[in-house]
XYZ file of N, CA and C in Angstrom:
441
model
N 0.811 -1.161 -0.003
C -0.067 0.032 -0.030
C 0.885 1.129 0.044
N 2.067 1.103 0.725
C 2.867 2.311 0.574
C 3.612 2.445 -0.755
N 3.825 1.361 -1.517
C 4.487 1.533 -2.770
C 3.484 1.904 -3.839
N 2.184 1.352 -3.746
C 1.249 1.821 -4.753
C 0.034 2.356 -4.159
N 0.266 3.704 -3.678
C -0.705 4.384 -2.930
C -2.152 4.608 -3.781
N -2.185 4.442 -5.071
C -3.410 4.579 -5.801
C -4.098 3.240 -5.913
N -3.492 2.159 -5.367
C -4.047 0.827 -5.666
C -5.427 0.702 -4.756
N -6.357 0.025 -5.230
C -7.569 -0.296 -4.540
C -7.326 -1.499 -3.758
N -7.535 -1.517 -2.586
C -7.259 -2.718 -1.605
C -8.680 -3.195 -0.997
N -8.834 -4.458 -1.221
C -10.043 -5.143 -0.592
C -9.585 -6.340 0.141
N -9.900 -6.311 1.534
C -9.491 -7.350 2.289
C -10.476 -8.383 2.742
N -10.327 -9.660 2.553
C -11.274 -10.547 2.981
C -10.731 -11.203 4.180
N -11.549 -10.962 5.347
C -11.199 -11.645 6.661
C -12.332 -12.424 7.240
N -12.192 -13.615 7.413
C -13.437 -14.541 7.826
C -13.476 -14.499 9.405
N -12.445 -13.984 9.984
C -12.527 -14.068 11.492
C -12.659 -12.640 12.062
N -13.759 -12.311 12.624
C -13.967 -10.930 13.162
C -12.907 -10.417 14.158
N -12.292 -11.341 14.861
C -11.210 -10.927 15.803
C -9.916 -10.276 15.016
N -9.600 -11.152 13.979
C -8.574 -10.599 13.187
C -8.910 -9.361 12.442
N -10.058 -9.239 11.941
C -10.490 -8.129 11.255
C -10.395 -6.878 12.029
N -10.975 -7.118 13.320
C -10.823 -5.931 14.399
C -9.395 -5.591 14.609
N -8.397 -6.434 14.657
C -7.118 -6.130 14.904
C -6.440 -5.439 13.674
N -6.749 -5.781 12.545
C -6.313 -5.284 11.334
C -6.848 -3.851 11.037
N -8.192 -3.643 11.432
C -8.666 -2.370 11.245
C -8.101 -1.369 12.177
N -7.760 -1.865 13.352
C -7.158 -0.953 14.436
C -5.797 -0.501 13.969
N -5.016 -1.379 13.370
C -3.687 -1.135 12.970
C -3.593 -0.431 11.685
N -4.583 -0.572 10.871
C -4.528 0.018 9.413
C -5.610 1.117 9.274
N -5.667 1.966 10.361
C -6.777 3.009 10.372
C -6.593 4.058 9.280
N -5.427 4.317 8.875
C -5.171 5.333 7.863
C -5.193 4.929 6.478
N -5.552 3.569 6.295
C -5.557 2.979 4.961
C -6.967 2.901 4.364
N -7.106 3.080 3.060
C -8.372 2.970 2.420
C -8.624 1.454 1.987
N -9.277 0.785 2.835
C -9.412 -0.766 2.625
C -10.891 -1.061 2.675
N -11.365 -1.804 1.731
C -12.823 -2.295 1.849
C -12.636 -3.758 2.451
N -13.452 -3.861 3.500
C -13.465 -5.170 4.219
C -14.746 -5.993 3.799
N -14.449 -7.257 3.553
C -15.499 -8.158 3.315
C -15.326 -9.487 4.107
N -16.253 -10.284 4.421
C -16.185 -11.380 5.279
C -16.053 -12.666 4.592
N -16.237 -12.713 3.129
C -16.350 -14.015 2.401
C -15.850 -13.696 1.038
N -15.321 -14.764 0.412
C -14.994 -14.699 -0.981
C -16.219 -14.392 -1.881
N -17.279 -14.909 -1.533
C -18.502 -14.688 -2.214
C -19.006 -13.273 -2.242
N -18.514 -12.373 -1.169
C -18.873 -11.011 -1.078
C -17.998 -10.194 -1.832
N -17.073 -10.581 -2.574
C -16.041 -9.824 -3.399
C -16.958 -8.867 -4.231
N -16.934 -7.557 -4.018
C -17.743 -6.660 -4.691
C -17.220 -6.332 -6.045
N -15.999 -6.638 -6.436
C -15.425 -6.146 -7.747
C -16.064 -6.769 -8.851
N -16.072 -6.044 -9.946
C -16.551 -6.682 -11.196
C -15.480 -7.723 -11.661
N -15.994 -8.491 -12.672
C -15.011 -9.435 -13.279
C -13.896 -8.696 -13.652
N -12.771 -9.452 -13.605
C -11.414 -8.922 -14.129
C -10.979 -7.558 -13.696
N -11.092 -7.202 -12.353
C -10.833 -6.025 -11.821
C -9.487 -5.908 -11.194
N -8.876 -6.951 -10.590
C -7.674 -6.895 -9.990
C -6.438 -7.409 -10.708
N -5.349 -6.614 -10.572
C -4.095 -7.035 -11.201
C -3.317 -8.032 -10.272
N -3.601 -8.048 -9.019
C -2.756 -8.885 -8.125
C -3.666 -9.287 -6.880
N -3.668 -10.511 -6.494
C -4.240 -11.093 -5.345
C -3.282 -11.756 -4.415
N -3.227 -11.406 -3.328
C -2.234 -11.954 -2.362
C -3.082 -12.606 -1.158
N -2.876 -13.798 -0.846
C -3.602 -14.430 0.250
C -2.722 -15.213 1.141
N -2.722 -14.892 2.367
C -1.900 -15.530 3.451
C -2.736 -16.543 4.260
N -2.717 -17.780 3.971
C -3.394 -18.787 4.684
C -4.801 -18.805 4.802
N -5.436 -18.114 3.783
C -6.871 -18.262 3.651
C -7.434 -19.516 3.284
N -6.686 -20.314 2.510
C -6.969 -21.619 2.152
C -6.956 -22.611 3.284
N -6.082 -22.270 4.320
C -6.015 -23.088 5.381
C -7.150 -23.181 6.359
N -7.933 -22.176 6.344
C -9.203 -22.164 7.194
C -10.566 -22.378 6.645
N -10.443 -22.993 5.464
C -11.661 -23.369 4.833
C -11.465 -24.826 4.034
N -12.563 -25.534 4.037
C -12.600 -26.812 3.299
C -13.160 -26.421 1.756
N -13.357 -25.181 1.438
C -13.866 -24.932 0.111
C -12.795 -24.165 -0.670
N -11.625 -24.701 -0.792
C -10.505 -23.977 -1.476
C -10.759 -23.764 -2.935
N -11.420 -24.767 -3.531
C -11.750 -24.669 -4.977
C -12.723 -23.435 -5.089
N -13.661 -23.157 -4.308
C -14.471 -22.026 -4.382
C -13.777 -20.654 -4.319
N -12.557 -20.681 -3.504
C -11.779 -19.535 -3.348
C -11.055 -19.388 -4.602
N -10.498 -20.347 -5.266
C -9.850 -20.161 -6.434
C -10.733 -19.612 -7.626
N -11.929 -20.215 -7.639
C -12.902 -19.616 -8.680
C -13.351 -18.191 -8.378
N -13.474 -17.730 -7.165
C -13.868 -16.388 -6.890
C -12.646 -15.471 -7.217
N -11.488 -15.899 -6.879
C -10.262 -15.055 -7.285
C -10.128 -15.089 -8.751
N -10.398 -16.063 -9.448
C -10.294 -16.072 -10.883
C -11.315 -15.147 -11.503
N -12.545 -15.063 -10.897
C -13.543 -14.111 -11.503
C -13.010 -12.703 -11.422
N -12.330 -12.185 -10.339
C -12.113 -10.855 -10.155
C -10.699 -10.470 -10.701
N -9.722 -11.560 -10.991
C -8.495 -11.313 -11.466
C -8.446 -11.090 -12.888
N -7.639 -9.985 -13.263
C -7.546 -9.619 -14.747
C -6.772 -10.808 -15.388
N -7.072 -10.933 -16.733
C -6.416 -11.985 -17.557
C -4.913 -12.161 -17.391
N -4.211 -11.097 -17.295
C -2.772 -11.154 -16.965
C -2.427 -10.945 -15.536
N -3.266 -11.040 -14.651
C -3.114 -10.889 -13.238
C -2.318 -11.958 -12.605
N -1.835 -11.752 -11.430
C -1.006 -12.746 -10.569
C -1.816 -12.965 -9.345
N -1.816 -14.380 -8.960
C -2.271 -14.808 -7.699
C -1.157 -15.408 -6.985
N -0.980 -14.847 -5.724
C 0.158 -15.374 -4.865
C -0.508 -15.760 -3.537
N -0.316 -16.983 -3.225
C -0.981 -17.429 -1.859
C -0.039 -18.360 -1.060
N -0.273 -18.429 0.183
C 0.244 -19.512 0.960
C -0.800 -20.268 1.597
N -0.535 -21.559 1.869
C -1.481 -22.439 2.605
C -0.697 -23.497 3.446
N -1.298 -23.966 4.399
C -0.744 -25.082 5.112
C -0.875 -26.379 4.249
N -0.021 -27.438 4.497
C 0.173 -28.513 3.738
C -0.584 -29.790 4.318
N -0.640 -30.751 3.713
C -1.255 -32.087 4.174
C -0.481 -32.665 5.363
N 0.762 -32.383 5.568
C 1.496 -32.793 6.712
C 1.344 -31.817 8.004
N 0.599 -30.769 7.851
C 0.658 -29.731 8.848
C -0.057 -30.356 10.101
N 0.558 -30.243 11.148
C 0.132 -30.682 12.590
C -0.131 -32.213 12.520
N 0.676 -32.899 11.804
C 0.501 -34.386 11.684
C 0.783 -34.922 13.043
N 1.699 -34.518 13.846
C 1.871 -35.052 15.183
C 0.751 -34.826 16.079
N 0.187 -33.689 15.962
C -1.073 -33.304 16.844
C -2.130 -34.179 16.407
N -2.380 -34.384 15.137
C -3.584 -35.118 14.594
C -3.329 -36.600 15.000
N -2.012 -37.178 15.050
C -1.839 -38.488 15.463
C -2.174 -38.697 16.896
N -1.682 -37.600 17.687
C -1.824 -37.700 19.184
C -3.468 -37.808 19.516
N -4.242 -36.988 18.836
C -5.552 -37.118 19.065
C -6.266 -38.367 18.700
N -5.756 -38.937 17.468
C -6.381 -40.149 17.123
C -5.946 -41.250 17.961
N -4.808 -41.244 18.608
C -4.304 -42.273 19.495
C -5.229 -42.396 20.687
N -5.679 -41.363 21.187
C -6.659 -41.344 22.303
C -8.015 -41.336 21.885
N -8.365 -41.548 20.658
C -9.721 -41.724 20.265
C -10.489 -40.414 20.172
N -9.895 -39.422 20.076
C -10.483 -38.162 20.075
C -10.708 -37.521 18.569
N -11.586 -36.717 18.461
C -11.706 -36.082 17.093
C -10.655 -35.064 16.821
N -10.027 -35.027 15.619
C -8.923 -34.189 15.313
C -9.440 -32.819 15.220
N -8.954 -31.816 16.059
C -9.571 -30.277 16.086
C -8.915 -29.442 15.060
N -8.327 -29.975 13.943
C -7.788 -29.093 12.926
C -8.285 -29.544 11.611
N -8.448 -28.599 10.684
C -8.896 -28.881 9.250
C -7.802 -29.699 8.599
N -8.394 -30.597 7.770
C -7.490 -31.483 6.936
C -7.085 -30.413 5.797
N -5.801 -30.514 5.489
C -5.278 -29.626 4.399
C -5.092 -30.468 3.036
N -5.180 -29.844 1.911
C -5.240 -30.540 0.774
C -3.656 -30.828 0.361
N -3.516 -31.853 -0.504
C -2.346 -32.186 -0.910
C -1.787 -31.173 -1.983
N -0.503 -30.856 -2.114
C -0.088 -29.848 -3.031
C -0.439 -30.247 -4.446
N -0.477 -31.419 -4.850
C -0.869 -31.789 -6.277
C -2.431 -31.535 -6.519
N -3.095 -31.643 -5.467
C -4.574 -31.415 -5.553
C -4.894 -29.931 -5.750
N -3.998 -29.172 -4.960
C -4.124 -27.696 -5.111
C -3.761 -27.243 -6.538
N -2.783 -27.837 -7.124
C -2.199 -27.511 -8.525
C -3.409 -27.959 -9.489
N -3.955 -29.068 -9.296
C -5.076 -29.553 -10.150
C -6.269 -28.654 -10.073
N -6.622 -28.151 -8.887
C -7.745 -27.250 -8.724
C -7.435 -25.845 -9.436
N -6.171 -25.428 -9.290
C -5.897 -24.240 -9.981
C -6.046 -24.386 -11.542
N -5.697 -25.563 -12.082
C -5.769 -25.733 -13.558
C -7.389 -25.852 -13.808
N -8.253 -26.445 -12.923
C -9.593 -26.633 -13.196
C -10.293 -25.275 -13.101
N -9.722 -24.399 -12.273
C -10.364 -22.989 -12.176
C -9.708 -22.079 -13.336
N -9.104 -22.718 -14.225
C -8.538 -21.903 -15.474
C -7.315 -20.973 -15.240
N -6.567 -21.309 -14.252
C -5.280 -20.640 -14.038
C -4.229 -21.244 -15.002
N -3.330 -20.443 -15.605
C -2.497 -20.824 -16.465
C -1.095 -21.006 -15.984
N -0.511 -22.145 -16.144
C 0.814 -22.499 -15.570
C 1.186 -22.190 -14.112
N 0.360 -22.896 -13.317
C 0.524 -22.586 -11.716
C 1.889 -23.165 -11.408
N 2.605 -22.445 -10.564
C 3.758 -22.853 -9.953
C 3.640 -23.180 -8.553
N 3.924 -24.344 -7.979
C 3.679 -24.779 -6.638
C 5.089 -24.953 -6.062
N 5.160 -24.587 -4.790
C 6.462 -24.738 -4.084
C 6.178 -25.180 -2.726
N 6.982 -25.959 -2.152
C 6.656 -26.543 -0.761
C 7.868 -26.294 0.072
N 7.682 -25.701 1.301
C 8.630 -25.574 2.406
C 8.153 -26.320 3.495
N 9.145 -26.894 4.178
C 8.864 -27.655 5.510
C 9.382 -26.758 6.637
N 8.486 -26.322 7.518
C 8.881 -25.532 8.539
C 8.519 -26.197 9.882
N 9.358 -26.467 10.750
C 9.108 -27.149 11.910
C 9.327 -26.339 13.154
N 8.322 -26.362 13.992
C 8.217 -25.566 15.171
C 8.160 -26.545 16.328
N 8.837 -26.113 17.391
C 8.785 -26.907 18.570
C 8.190 -26.074 19.804
N 7.329 -26.743 20.523
C 6.686 -26.005 21.712
C 6.995 -26.675 22.980
N 7.298 -26.087 24.010
C 7.491 -26.642 25.337
C 6.349 -27.064 25.970
N 5.067 -26.523 25.615
C 3.771 -26.963 26.265
C 2.701 -26.908 25.251
N 1.621 -27.627 25.484
C 0.550 -27.765 24.679
C -0.169 -26.367 24.673
N -0.117 -25.691 25.785
C -0.669 -24.317 25.873
C -0.096 -23.391 24.859
N 1.100 -23.307 24.737
C 1.826 -22.547 23.844
C 1.540 -23.013 22.347
N 1.290 -24.242 22.030
C 0.880 -24.517 20.741
C -0.533 -24.153 20.440
N -1.469 -24.407 21.421
C -2.918 -23.988 21.280
C -3.003 -22.351 21.162
N -2.139 -21.697 21.833
C -2.225 -20.280 21.745
C -1.902 -19.851 20.375
N -0.889 -20.446 19.793
C -0.539 -20.035 18.365
C -1.647 -20.561 17.449
N -2.254 -21.610 17.641
C -3.394 -22.090 16.694
C -4.528 -21.155 16.874
């Protein structure tokens, strides 16, 4: 927003607590806030660039997100996103399954399925990259605080 002050910014934030925090920190910015990808008010082919940080990790409808983004992205536009992977929290998932409890986290799609969904949503030449990041926690409370 600093580099492109004339840019139109629309933020989709599905969690009201995060939205309140962002609004508090970005008070001087001209941002349109919406709570769902279905609420994107832009006409078709409006945006040059879409950036998403972990939005796909909090929904089981990631194909719907790709299609919504495709609708508002210009034909030569760029989509850049990050998401959690299929192995995310695998140790936590296994611990819950071991004691017969329901796993309290979303299942994440495999990277190949994400790439296939991008192609199905008519994105051209998607590039997928995988990084493995390992975090260690001293207590479960610290882990759950981050989650």
